[in-house]
Coordinates of C-alpha atoms in Angstrom, one line a residue:
X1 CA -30.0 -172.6 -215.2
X2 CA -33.8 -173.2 -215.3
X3 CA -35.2 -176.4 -216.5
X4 CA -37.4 -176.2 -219.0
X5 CA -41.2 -177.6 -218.1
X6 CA -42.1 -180.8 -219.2
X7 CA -46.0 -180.9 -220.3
X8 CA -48.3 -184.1 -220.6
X9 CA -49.3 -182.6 -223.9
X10 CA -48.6 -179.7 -226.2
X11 CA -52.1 -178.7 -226.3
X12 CA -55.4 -179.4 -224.4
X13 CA -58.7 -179.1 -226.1
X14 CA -61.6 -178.9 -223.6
X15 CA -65.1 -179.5 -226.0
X16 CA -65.5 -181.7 -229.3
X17 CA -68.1 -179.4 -231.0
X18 CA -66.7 -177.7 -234.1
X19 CA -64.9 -175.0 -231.5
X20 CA -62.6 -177.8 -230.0
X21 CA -62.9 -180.3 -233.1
X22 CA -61.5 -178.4 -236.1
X23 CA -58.2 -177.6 -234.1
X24 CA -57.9 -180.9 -232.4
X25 CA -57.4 -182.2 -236.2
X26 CA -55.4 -179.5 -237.7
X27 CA -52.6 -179.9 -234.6
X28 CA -52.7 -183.7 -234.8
X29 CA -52.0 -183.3 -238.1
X30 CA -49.4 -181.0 -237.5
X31 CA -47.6 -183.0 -235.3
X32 CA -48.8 -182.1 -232.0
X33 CA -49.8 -184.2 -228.9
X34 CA -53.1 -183.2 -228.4
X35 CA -55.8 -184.3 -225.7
X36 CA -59.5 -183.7 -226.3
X37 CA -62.0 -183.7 -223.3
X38 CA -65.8 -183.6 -223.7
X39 CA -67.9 -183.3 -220.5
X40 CA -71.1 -184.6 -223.1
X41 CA -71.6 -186.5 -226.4
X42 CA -68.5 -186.5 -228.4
X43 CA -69.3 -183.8 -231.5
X44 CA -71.2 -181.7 -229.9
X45 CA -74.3 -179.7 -230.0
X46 CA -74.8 -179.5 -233.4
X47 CA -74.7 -183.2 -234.5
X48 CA -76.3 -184.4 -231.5
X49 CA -78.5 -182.1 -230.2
X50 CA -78.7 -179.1 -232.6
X51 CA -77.8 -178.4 -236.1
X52 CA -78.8 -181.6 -237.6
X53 CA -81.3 -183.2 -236.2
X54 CA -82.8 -180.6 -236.0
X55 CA -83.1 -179.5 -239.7
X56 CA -83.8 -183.3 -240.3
X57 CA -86.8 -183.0 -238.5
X58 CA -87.4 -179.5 -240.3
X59 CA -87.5 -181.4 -243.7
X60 CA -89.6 -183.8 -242.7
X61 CA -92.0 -180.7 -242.0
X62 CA -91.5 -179.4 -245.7
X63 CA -91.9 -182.8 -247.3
X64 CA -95.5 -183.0 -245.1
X65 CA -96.3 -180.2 -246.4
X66 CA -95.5 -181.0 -249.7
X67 CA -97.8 -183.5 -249.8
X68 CA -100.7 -182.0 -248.1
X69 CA -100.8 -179.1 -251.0
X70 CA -99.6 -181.7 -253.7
X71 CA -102.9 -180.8 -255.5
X72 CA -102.0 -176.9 -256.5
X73 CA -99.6 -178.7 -259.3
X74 CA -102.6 -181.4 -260.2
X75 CA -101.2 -184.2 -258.3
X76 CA -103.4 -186.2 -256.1
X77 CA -101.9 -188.2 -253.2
X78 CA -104.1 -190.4 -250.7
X79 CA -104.3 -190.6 -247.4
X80 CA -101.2 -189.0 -245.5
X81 CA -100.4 -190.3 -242.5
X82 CA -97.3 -189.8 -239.8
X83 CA -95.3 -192.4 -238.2
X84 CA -93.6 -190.2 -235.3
X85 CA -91.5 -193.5 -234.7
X86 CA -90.3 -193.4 -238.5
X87 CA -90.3 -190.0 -237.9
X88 CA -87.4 -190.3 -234.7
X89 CA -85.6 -193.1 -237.0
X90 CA -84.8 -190.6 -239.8
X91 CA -84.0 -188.3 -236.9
X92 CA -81.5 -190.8 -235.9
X93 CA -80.2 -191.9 -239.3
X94 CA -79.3 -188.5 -239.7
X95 CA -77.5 -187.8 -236.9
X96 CA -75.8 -191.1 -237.4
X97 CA -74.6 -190.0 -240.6
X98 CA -72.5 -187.6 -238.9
X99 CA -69.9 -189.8 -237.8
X100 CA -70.5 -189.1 -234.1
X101 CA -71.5 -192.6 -232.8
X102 CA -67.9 -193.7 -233.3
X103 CA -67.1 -191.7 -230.2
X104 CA -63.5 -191.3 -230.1
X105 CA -62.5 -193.1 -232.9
X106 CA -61.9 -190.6 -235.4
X107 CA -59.8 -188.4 -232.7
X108 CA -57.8 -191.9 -231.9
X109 CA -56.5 -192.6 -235.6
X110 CA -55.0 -189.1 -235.5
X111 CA -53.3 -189.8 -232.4
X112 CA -55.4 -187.8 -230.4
X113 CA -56.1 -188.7 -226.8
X114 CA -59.8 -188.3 -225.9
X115 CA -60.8 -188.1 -222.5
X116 CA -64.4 -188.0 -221.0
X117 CA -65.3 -185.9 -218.3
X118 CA -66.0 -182.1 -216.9
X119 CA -62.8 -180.1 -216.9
X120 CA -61.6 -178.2 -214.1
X121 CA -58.6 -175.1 -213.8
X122 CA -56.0 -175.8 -211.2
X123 CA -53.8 -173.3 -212.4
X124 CA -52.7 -172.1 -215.8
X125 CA -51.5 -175.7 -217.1
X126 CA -52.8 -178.3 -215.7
X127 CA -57.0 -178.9 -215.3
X128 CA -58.5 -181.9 -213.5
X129 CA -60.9 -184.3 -214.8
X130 CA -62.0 -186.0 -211.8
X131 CA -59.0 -187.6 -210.1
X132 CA -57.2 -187.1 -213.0
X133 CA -54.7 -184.4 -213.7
X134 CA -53.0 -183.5 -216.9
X135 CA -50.9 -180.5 -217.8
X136 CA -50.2 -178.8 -221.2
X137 CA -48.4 -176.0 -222.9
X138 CA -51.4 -174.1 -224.3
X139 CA -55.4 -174.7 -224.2
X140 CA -58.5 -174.1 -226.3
X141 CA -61.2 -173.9 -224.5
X142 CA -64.4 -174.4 -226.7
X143 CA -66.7 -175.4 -223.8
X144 CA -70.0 -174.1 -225.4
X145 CA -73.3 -173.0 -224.0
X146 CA -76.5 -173.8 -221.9
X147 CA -80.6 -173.3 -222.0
X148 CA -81.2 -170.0 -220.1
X149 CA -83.8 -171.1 -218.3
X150 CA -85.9 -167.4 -216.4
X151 CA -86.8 -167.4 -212.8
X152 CA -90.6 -167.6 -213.8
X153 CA -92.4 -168.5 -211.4
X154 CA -94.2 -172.2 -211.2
X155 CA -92.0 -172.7 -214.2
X156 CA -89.6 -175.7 -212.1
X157 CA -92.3 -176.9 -210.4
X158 CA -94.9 -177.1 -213.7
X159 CA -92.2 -178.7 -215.5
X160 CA -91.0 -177.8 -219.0
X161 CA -89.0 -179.4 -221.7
X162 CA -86.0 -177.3 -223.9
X163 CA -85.1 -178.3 -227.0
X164 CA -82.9 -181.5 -226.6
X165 CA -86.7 -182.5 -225.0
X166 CA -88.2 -181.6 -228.0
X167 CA -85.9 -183.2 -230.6
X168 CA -87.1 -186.7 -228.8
X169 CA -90.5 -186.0 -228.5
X170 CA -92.6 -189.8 -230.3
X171 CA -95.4 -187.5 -230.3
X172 CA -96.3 -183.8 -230.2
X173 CA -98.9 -182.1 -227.7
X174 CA -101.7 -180.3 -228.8
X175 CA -100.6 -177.4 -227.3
X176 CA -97.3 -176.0 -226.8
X177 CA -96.3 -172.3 -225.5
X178 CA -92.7 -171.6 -227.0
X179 CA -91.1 -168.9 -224.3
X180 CA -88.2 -167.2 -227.0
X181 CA -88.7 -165.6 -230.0
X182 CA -84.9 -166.2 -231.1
X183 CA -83.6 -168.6 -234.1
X184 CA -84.4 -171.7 -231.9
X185 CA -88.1 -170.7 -231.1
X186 CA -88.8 -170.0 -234.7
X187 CA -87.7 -173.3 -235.8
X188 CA -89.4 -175.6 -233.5
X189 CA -92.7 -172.9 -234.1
X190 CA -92.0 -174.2 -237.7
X191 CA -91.6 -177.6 -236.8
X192 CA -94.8 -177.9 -234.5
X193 CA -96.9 -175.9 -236.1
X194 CA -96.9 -178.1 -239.3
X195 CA -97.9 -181.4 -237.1
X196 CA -100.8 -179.8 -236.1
X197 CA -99.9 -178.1 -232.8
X198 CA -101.6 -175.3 -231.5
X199 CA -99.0 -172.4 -230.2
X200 CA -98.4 -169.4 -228.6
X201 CA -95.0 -167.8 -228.6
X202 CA -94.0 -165.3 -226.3
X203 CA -91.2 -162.9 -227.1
X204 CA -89.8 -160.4 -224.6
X205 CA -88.3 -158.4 -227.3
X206 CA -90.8 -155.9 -229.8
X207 CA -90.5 -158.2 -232.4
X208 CA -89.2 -161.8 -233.4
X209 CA -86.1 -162.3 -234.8
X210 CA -85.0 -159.1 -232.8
X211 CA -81.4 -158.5 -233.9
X212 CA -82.5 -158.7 -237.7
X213 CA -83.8 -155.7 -239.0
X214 CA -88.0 -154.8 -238.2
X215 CA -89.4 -156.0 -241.4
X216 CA -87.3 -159.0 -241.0
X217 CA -89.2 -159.9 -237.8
X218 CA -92.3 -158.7 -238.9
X219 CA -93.0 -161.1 -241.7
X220 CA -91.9 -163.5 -240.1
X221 CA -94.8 -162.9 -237.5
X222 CA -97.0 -162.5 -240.2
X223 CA -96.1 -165.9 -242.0
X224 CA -96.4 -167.4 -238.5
X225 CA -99.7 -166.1 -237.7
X226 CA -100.9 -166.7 -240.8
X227 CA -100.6 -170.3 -239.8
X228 CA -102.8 -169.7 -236.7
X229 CA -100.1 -169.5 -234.6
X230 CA -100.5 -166.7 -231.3
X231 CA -97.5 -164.8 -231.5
X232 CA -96.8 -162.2 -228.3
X233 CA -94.2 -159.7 -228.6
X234 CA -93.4 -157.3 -226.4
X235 CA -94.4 -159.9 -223.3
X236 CA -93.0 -161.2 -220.5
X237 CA -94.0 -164.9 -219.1
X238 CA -94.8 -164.0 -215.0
X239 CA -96.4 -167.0 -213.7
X240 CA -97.2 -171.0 -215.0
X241 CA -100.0 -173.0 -212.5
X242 CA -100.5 -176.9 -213.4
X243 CA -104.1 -177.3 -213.5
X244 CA -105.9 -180.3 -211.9
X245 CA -106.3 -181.9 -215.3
X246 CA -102.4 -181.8 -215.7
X247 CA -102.3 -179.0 -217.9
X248 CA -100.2 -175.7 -217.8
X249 CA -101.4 -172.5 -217.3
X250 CA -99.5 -169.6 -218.7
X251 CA -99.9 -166.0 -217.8
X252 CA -97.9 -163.5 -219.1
X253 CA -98.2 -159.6 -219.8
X254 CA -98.3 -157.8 -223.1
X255 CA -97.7 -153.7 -223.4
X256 CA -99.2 -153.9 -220.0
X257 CA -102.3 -156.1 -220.2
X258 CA -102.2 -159.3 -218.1
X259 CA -103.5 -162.9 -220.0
X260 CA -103.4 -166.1 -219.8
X261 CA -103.9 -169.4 -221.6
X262 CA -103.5 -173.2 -221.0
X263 CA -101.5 -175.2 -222.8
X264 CA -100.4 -179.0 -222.5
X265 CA -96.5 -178.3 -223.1
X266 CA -94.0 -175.2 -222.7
X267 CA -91.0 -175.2 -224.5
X268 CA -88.3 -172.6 -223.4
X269 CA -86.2 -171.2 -226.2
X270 CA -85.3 -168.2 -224.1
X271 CA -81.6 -168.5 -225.2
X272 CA -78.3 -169.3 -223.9
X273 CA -75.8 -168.5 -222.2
X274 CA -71.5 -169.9 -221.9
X275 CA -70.3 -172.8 -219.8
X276 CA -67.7 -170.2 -217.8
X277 CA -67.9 -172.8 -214.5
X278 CA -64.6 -174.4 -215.3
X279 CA -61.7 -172.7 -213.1
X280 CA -61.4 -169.9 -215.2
X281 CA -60.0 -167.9 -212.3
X282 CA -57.4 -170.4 -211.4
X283 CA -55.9 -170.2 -214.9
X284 CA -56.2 -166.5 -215.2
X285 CA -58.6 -166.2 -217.6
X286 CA -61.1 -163.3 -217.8
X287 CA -64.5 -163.4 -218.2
X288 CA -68.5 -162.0 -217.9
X289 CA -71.8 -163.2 -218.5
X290 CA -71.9 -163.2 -222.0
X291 CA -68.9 -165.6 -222.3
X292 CA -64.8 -165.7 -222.2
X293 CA -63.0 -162.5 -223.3
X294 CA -60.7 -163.0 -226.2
X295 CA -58.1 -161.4 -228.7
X296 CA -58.5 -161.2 -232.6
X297 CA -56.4 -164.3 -232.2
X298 CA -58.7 -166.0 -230.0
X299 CA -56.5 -165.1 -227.3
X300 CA -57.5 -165.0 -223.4
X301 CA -56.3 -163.3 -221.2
X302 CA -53.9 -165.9 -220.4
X303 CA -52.0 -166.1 -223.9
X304 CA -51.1 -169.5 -223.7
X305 CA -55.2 -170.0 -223.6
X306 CA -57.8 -169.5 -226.8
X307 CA -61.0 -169.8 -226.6
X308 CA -63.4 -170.6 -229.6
X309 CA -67.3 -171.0 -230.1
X310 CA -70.4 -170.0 -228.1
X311 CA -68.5 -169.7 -225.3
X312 CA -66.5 -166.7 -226.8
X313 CA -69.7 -165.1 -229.2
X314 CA -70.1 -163.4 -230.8
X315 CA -72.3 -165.4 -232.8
X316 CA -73.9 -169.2 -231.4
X317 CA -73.2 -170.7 -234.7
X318 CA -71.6 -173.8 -236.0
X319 CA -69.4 -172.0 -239.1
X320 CA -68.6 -169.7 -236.3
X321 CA -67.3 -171.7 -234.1
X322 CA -65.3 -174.2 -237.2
X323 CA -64.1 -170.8 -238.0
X324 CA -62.6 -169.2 -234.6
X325 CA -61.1 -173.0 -233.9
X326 CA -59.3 -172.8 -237.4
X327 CA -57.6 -169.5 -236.6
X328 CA -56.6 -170.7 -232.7
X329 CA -55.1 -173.8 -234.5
X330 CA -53.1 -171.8 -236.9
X331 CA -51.8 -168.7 -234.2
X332 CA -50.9 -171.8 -232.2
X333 CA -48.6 -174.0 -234.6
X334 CA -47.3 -170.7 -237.0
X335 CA -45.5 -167.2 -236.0
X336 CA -47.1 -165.1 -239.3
X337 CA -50.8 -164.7 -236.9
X338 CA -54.3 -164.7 -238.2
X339 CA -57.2 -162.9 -237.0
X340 CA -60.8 -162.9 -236.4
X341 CA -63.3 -160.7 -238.5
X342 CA -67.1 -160.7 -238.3
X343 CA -68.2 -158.4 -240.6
X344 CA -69.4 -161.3 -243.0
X345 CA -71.0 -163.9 -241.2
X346 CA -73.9 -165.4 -242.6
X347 CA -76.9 -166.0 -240.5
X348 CA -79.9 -168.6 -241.3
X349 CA -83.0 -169.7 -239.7
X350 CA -84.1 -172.5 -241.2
X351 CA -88.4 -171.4 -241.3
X352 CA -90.7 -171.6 -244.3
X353 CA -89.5 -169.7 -246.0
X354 CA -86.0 -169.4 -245.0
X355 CA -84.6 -166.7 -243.3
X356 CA -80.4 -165.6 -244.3
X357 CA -78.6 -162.2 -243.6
X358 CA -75.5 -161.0 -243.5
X359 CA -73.6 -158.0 -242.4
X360 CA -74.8 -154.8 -241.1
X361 CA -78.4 -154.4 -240.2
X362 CA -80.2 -151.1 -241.5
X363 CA -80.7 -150.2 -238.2
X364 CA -76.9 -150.9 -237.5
X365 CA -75.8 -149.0 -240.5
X366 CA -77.1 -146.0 -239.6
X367 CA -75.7 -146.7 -236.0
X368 CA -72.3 -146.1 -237.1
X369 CA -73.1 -142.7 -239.5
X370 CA -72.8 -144.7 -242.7
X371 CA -74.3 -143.1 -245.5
X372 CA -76.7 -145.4 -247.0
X373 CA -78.8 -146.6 -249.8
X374 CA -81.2 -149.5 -249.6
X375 CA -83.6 -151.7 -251.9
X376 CA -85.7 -154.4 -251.2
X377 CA -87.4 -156.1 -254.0
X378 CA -90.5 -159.2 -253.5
X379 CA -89.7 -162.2 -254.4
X380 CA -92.8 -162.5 -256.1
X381 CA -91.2 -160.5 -259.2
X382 CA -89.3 -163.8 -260.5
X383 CA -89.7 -166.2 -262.5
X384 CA -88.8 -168.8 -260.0
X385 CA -91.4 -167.4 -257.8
X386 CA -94.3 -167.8 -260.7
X387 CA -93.4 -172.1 -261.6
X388 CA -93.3 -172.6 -257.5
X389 CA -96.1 -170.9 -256.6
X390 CA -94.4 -169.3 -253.5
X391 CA -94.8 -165.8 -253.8
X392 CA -94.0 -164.3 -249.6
X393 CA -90.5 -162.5 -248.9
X394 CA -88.0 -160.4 -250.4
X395 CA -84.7 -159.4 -250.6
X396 CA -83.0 -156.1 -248.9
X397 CA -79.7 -154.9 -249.8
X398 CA -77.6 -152.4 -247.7
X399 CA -75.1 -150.2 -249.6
X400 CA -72.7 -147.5 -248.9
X401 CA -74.0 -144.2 -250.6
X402 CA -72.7 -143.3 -253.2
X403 CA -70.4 -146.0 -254.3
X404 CA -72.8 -148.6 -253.5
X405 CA -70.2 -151.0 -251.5
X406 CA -72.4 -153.6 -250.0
X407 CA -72.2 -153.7 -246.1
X408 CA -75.3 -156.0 -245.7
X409 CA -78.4 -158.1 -247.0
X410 CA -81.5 -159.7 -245.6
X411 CA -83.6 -162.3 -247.9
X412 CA -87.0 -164.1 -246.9
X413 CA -87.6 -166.8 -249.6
X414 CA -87.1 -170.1 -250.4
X415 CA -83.3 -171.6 -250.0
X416 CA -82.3 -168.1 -248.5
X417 CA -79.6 -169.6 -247.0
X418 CA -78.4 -170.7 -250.6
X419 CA -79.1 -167.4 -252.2
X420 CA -77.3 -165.7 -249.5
X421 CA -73.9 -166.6 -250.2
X422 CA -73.0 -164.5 -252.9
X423 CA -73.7 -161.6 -251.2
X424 CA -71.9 -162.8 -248.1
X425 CA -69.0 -162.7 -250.4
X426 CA -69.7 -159.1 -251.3
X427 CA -69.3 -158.3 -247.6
X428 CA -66.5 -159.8 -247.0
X429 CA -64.7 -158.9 -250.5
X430 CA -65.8 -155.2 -250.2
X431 CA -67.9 -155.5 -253.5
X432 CA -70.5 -153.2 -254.8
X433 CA -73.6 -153.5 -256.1
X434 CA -72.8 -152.9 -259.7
X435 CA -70.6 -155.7 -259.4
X436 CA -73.5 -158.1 -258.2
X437 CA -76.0 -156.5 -260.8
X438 CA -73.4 -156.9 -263.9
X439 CA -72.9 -160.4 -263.5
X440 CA -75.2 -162.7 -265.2
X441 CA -77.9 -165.0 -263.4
X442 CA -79.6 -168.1 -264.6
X443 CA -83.3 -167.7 -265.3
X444 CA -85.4 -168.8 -263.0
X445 CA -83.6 -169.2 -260.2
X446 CA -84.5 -167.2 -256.8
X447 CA -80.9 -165.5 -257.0
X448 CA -82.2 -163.4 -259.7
X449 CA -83.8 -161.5 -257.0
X450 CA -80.6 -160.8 -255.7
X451 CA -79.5 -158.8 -258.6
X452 CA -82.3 -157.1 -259.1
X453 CA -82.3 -155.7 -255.5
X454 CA -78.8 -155.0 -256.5
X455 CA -79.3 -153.6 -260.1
X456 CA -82.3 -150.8 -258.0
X457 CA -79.2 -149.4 -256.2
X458 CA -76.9 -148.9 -259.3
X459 CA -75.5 -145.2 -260.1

C-alpha cells in the first residue's frame, strides 16, 4: 500500500505583493499551514516601491499646483517654497501607513510562517531557499516583475536611475530624459515636470499610452507638451555619451531623423518583464517571455502550482493581482472552481488629468467584427467642469450596435479613475447604455459626463 506524502506545509506562497498576500490570508484563515517567502520587502511593489508612494508623491504635485494657480479663484498665497526632505517624509508616512514596516508580523498572528529569501524549484514540491529546503502540497507562485532595461548603448556605462531611483530622489535634476511612454513614464513625466524639470520622453511606440485607443494617447501628448515638455514618439533611444561636464547625452532617432540632446538624468520606464528565474523547469511549469502560462483557474501547468500577478499578465496591476490571488485561494481550499475573466478591468494612470478605461478599445472592438457605436462627449459641457475651471478631456463610450451593450469606455478628466467605475460595472454586468443614461446623476459632478456620452448613443 502506498504511503501517503507528508508535506512541511499545505501550501507555499512564493511573493508578499497582493499576488502572494491575499491568498496567504484567506488559507490561514481557512485552516491551512501556509509559508510565505519574499526574496524583497515584505508587501511588495506596490506599498514599497510602486502604488503608493508613488501617488503620494503625485499629490504632492497637484497640491503644488494648487497653490501656484490659487489666484484664478481670488485667493492669494505667498511665497511657495518646497522642502524635498518634507517632501520624502510624507513619502514615507505614506508608505508607513500601509502596514508594511511590521515585516512579518501580520502574516505571524495568522499563523503564517514567513521566510526571507529567493526561492528556488527542486522539483514539483519542494523549493530551496538557500540551505533551506521545504516541501508543500500546492504553490502560488506570485513572484512579480523587473525594469526592462534595452541594450542601448553607453546606457550601463552613463548610468541611469528606474523608478525605485526616482521615488528617493531629495532633489530633482534639471533635466531628465524619460525612455518609456507607458503608465510609469507618464506619471513620473507628471511628477517632474511640475517641480520644474525640463524633459524629454521618448516612446518607441506611435503614440503614448499605446494600448489605449489614439486619441487617448494623443491628448495626453498634448497636455504634456503643453507643459513644455519634448515628447518623441515613434523613436528609438541608440546611443547615451557622458559628457566631460558629467552630463548625458542622448541620441535617439525619430521617423528616421537622427538627434540628440543633453540631459543631467535618464530615467528608464521602458517596461517590465516577469521574475521566471526560479526553477520553473524543475517543477514542470511552463513558461515564455511574457510570464508563467496559466488556466482560468490560475492553474500552471503543473496543477498542484497557480500562479498570480505580473508574473502571469495579463495586466501589471495591483487589483489584478488581489484578484487572480483571491481566485487561486478559493480553487485551492473548495471543489465548486472559480475563474478568471478580464473583460472588465479597470485601468488608471494617475496624470493631470487622470487617465481610466475599461474594456475593449475602439480599435479592439472592431478587431473582433463587433458592430459598434461610439460617443465621446468634452468634459467641458458640465457643470462640474464650469465651478473648477478645468475644461481638457472627455469621455468615450463603446457600445454594441444596435442594442447599445457597453463593451468599453475611456475618460480624460479629473478623478477619472472615480468616474470610471460605474461603467466598469456596465462591462462586466453586460449593461447598456440606456441603462447608464436612465439613471439619475447629481449635478455637478464630473460623472454627468458619463451619462451624457451614454444618453448620445440611446436608440
Amino acid at each position: 500500500m502506498k504511503r501517503k506524502r507528508i508535506f512541511d506545509f499545505d501550501t507555499v506562497i512564493i511573493g508578499s505583493g497582493a499576488g502572494g498576500g491575499v491568498a496567504a490570508h484567506t488559507l490561514a484563515r481557512a485552516g491551512k499551514k501556509v509559508a510565505i517567502i519574499e526574496a524583497d520587502h515584505i508587501g511588495g511593489e506596490c506599498p514599497n516601491f510602486g502604488c503608493v508612494p508613488t501617488k503620494a508623491l503625485l499629490q504632492a504635485a497637484e497640491t503644488l499646483e494648487v497653490a501656484q494657480n490659487s489666484q484664478q479663484f481670488g485667493i492669494k498665497v505667498g511665497e511657495i517654497t518646497v522642502n524635498f526632505n518634507s517632501l520624502q517624509k510624507w513619502r514615507e508616512k505614506a508608505v508607513y501607513r500601509t502596514g508594511t514596516h511590521l515585516g512579518d508580523q501580520a502574516y505571524k498572528s495568522e499563523g503564517v510562517t514567513a521566510i526571507h529569501g529567493r526561492a528556488h524549484f527542486l522539483n514539483k514540491h519542494t523549493v530551496s531557499i538557500g540551505k533551506q529546503r521545504i516541501s508543500s502540497k500546492k504553490f502560488i507562485i506570485s513572484t512579480g516583475t523587473k525594469d526592462f532595461i534595452p541594450p542601448i548603448e553607453g546606457l550601463k556605462e552613463t548610468g541611469y536611475i528606474t523608478y525605485k531611483n526616482a521615488i528617493e530622489m531629495k532633489k530633482p535634476p534639471e533635466s531628465m530624459f524619460i525612455v518609456g511612454g507607458g503608465a510609469i513614464g507618464c506619471e513620473f513625466a507628471q511628477y517632474f515636470s511640475v517641480f520644474g524639470v525640463k524633459l524629454h520622453m521618448a516612446e518607441f511606440a506611435p503614440r503614448l499610452l499605446s494600448k489605449e485607443d489614439k486619441e487617448v494617447g494623443e491628448l495626453v501628448q498634448a497636455i504634456f507638451e503643453k507643459r513644455g515638455m519634448k515628447v518623441h514618439v515613434g523613436t528609438e533611444v541608440v546611443k547615451i555619451e557622458k559628457t566631460k561636464e558629467g552630463k548625458k547625452l542622448v541620441y535617439f532617432v525619430t521617423n528616421g531623423q537622427s538627434h540628440q540632446t543633453c540631459v543631467d538624468e535618464i530615467l528608464m520606464a521602458a517596461g517590465k518583464i516577469p521574475n521566471t528565474d526560479i526553477g520553473l523547469e524543475n517543477a514542470g511549469v511552463k513558461y515564455d517571455r511574457r510570464g508563467i502560462k496559466t488556466n482560468s483557474q490560475m492553474q500552471t501547468s503543473a496543477k498542484h502550482i497557480y500562479a498570480t500577478g505580473d508574473v502571469v499578465g495579463p495586466y501589471a496591476f495591483t487589483h489584478m493581482a488581489s484578484y487572480q490571488s483571491r481566485i487561486a485561494a478559493h480553487n485551492i481550499l473548495y471543489k465548486e472552481k472559480v475563474v478568471a475573466k478580464y473583460h472588465a478591468v479597470p485601468r488608471c494612470v494617475f496624470i493631470e488629468p487622470e487617465v481610466a478605461t475599461v474594456g475593449l478599445t475602439e480599435v479592439e472592438a472592431r478587431q473582433k467584427n463587433i458592430p459598434l457605436k461610439v460617443a465621446a462627449v468634452p468634459i467641458s459641457i458640465i457643470g462640474r467642469s464650469n465651478t473648477s475651471n478645468k475644461d481638457v478631456g472627455f469621455v468615450k463610450v463603446i457600445a454594441t450596435a444596435p442594442k447599445g451593450k457597453i463593451v468599453g469606455a475611456a475618460i480624460i478628466s479629473p478623478r477619472a479613475g472615480e468616474m470610471l467605475h460605474e461603467l466598469t460595472l456596465a462591462v462586466n454586468l453586460g449593461l447598456t447604455v440606456d441603462d447608464i443614461a436612465s439613471t439619475i446623476h447629481a449635478f455637478p459632478t464630473w460623472s454627468e459626463a458619463v451619462r451624457i456620452a451614454c444618453a448620445k448613443l440611446q436608440r
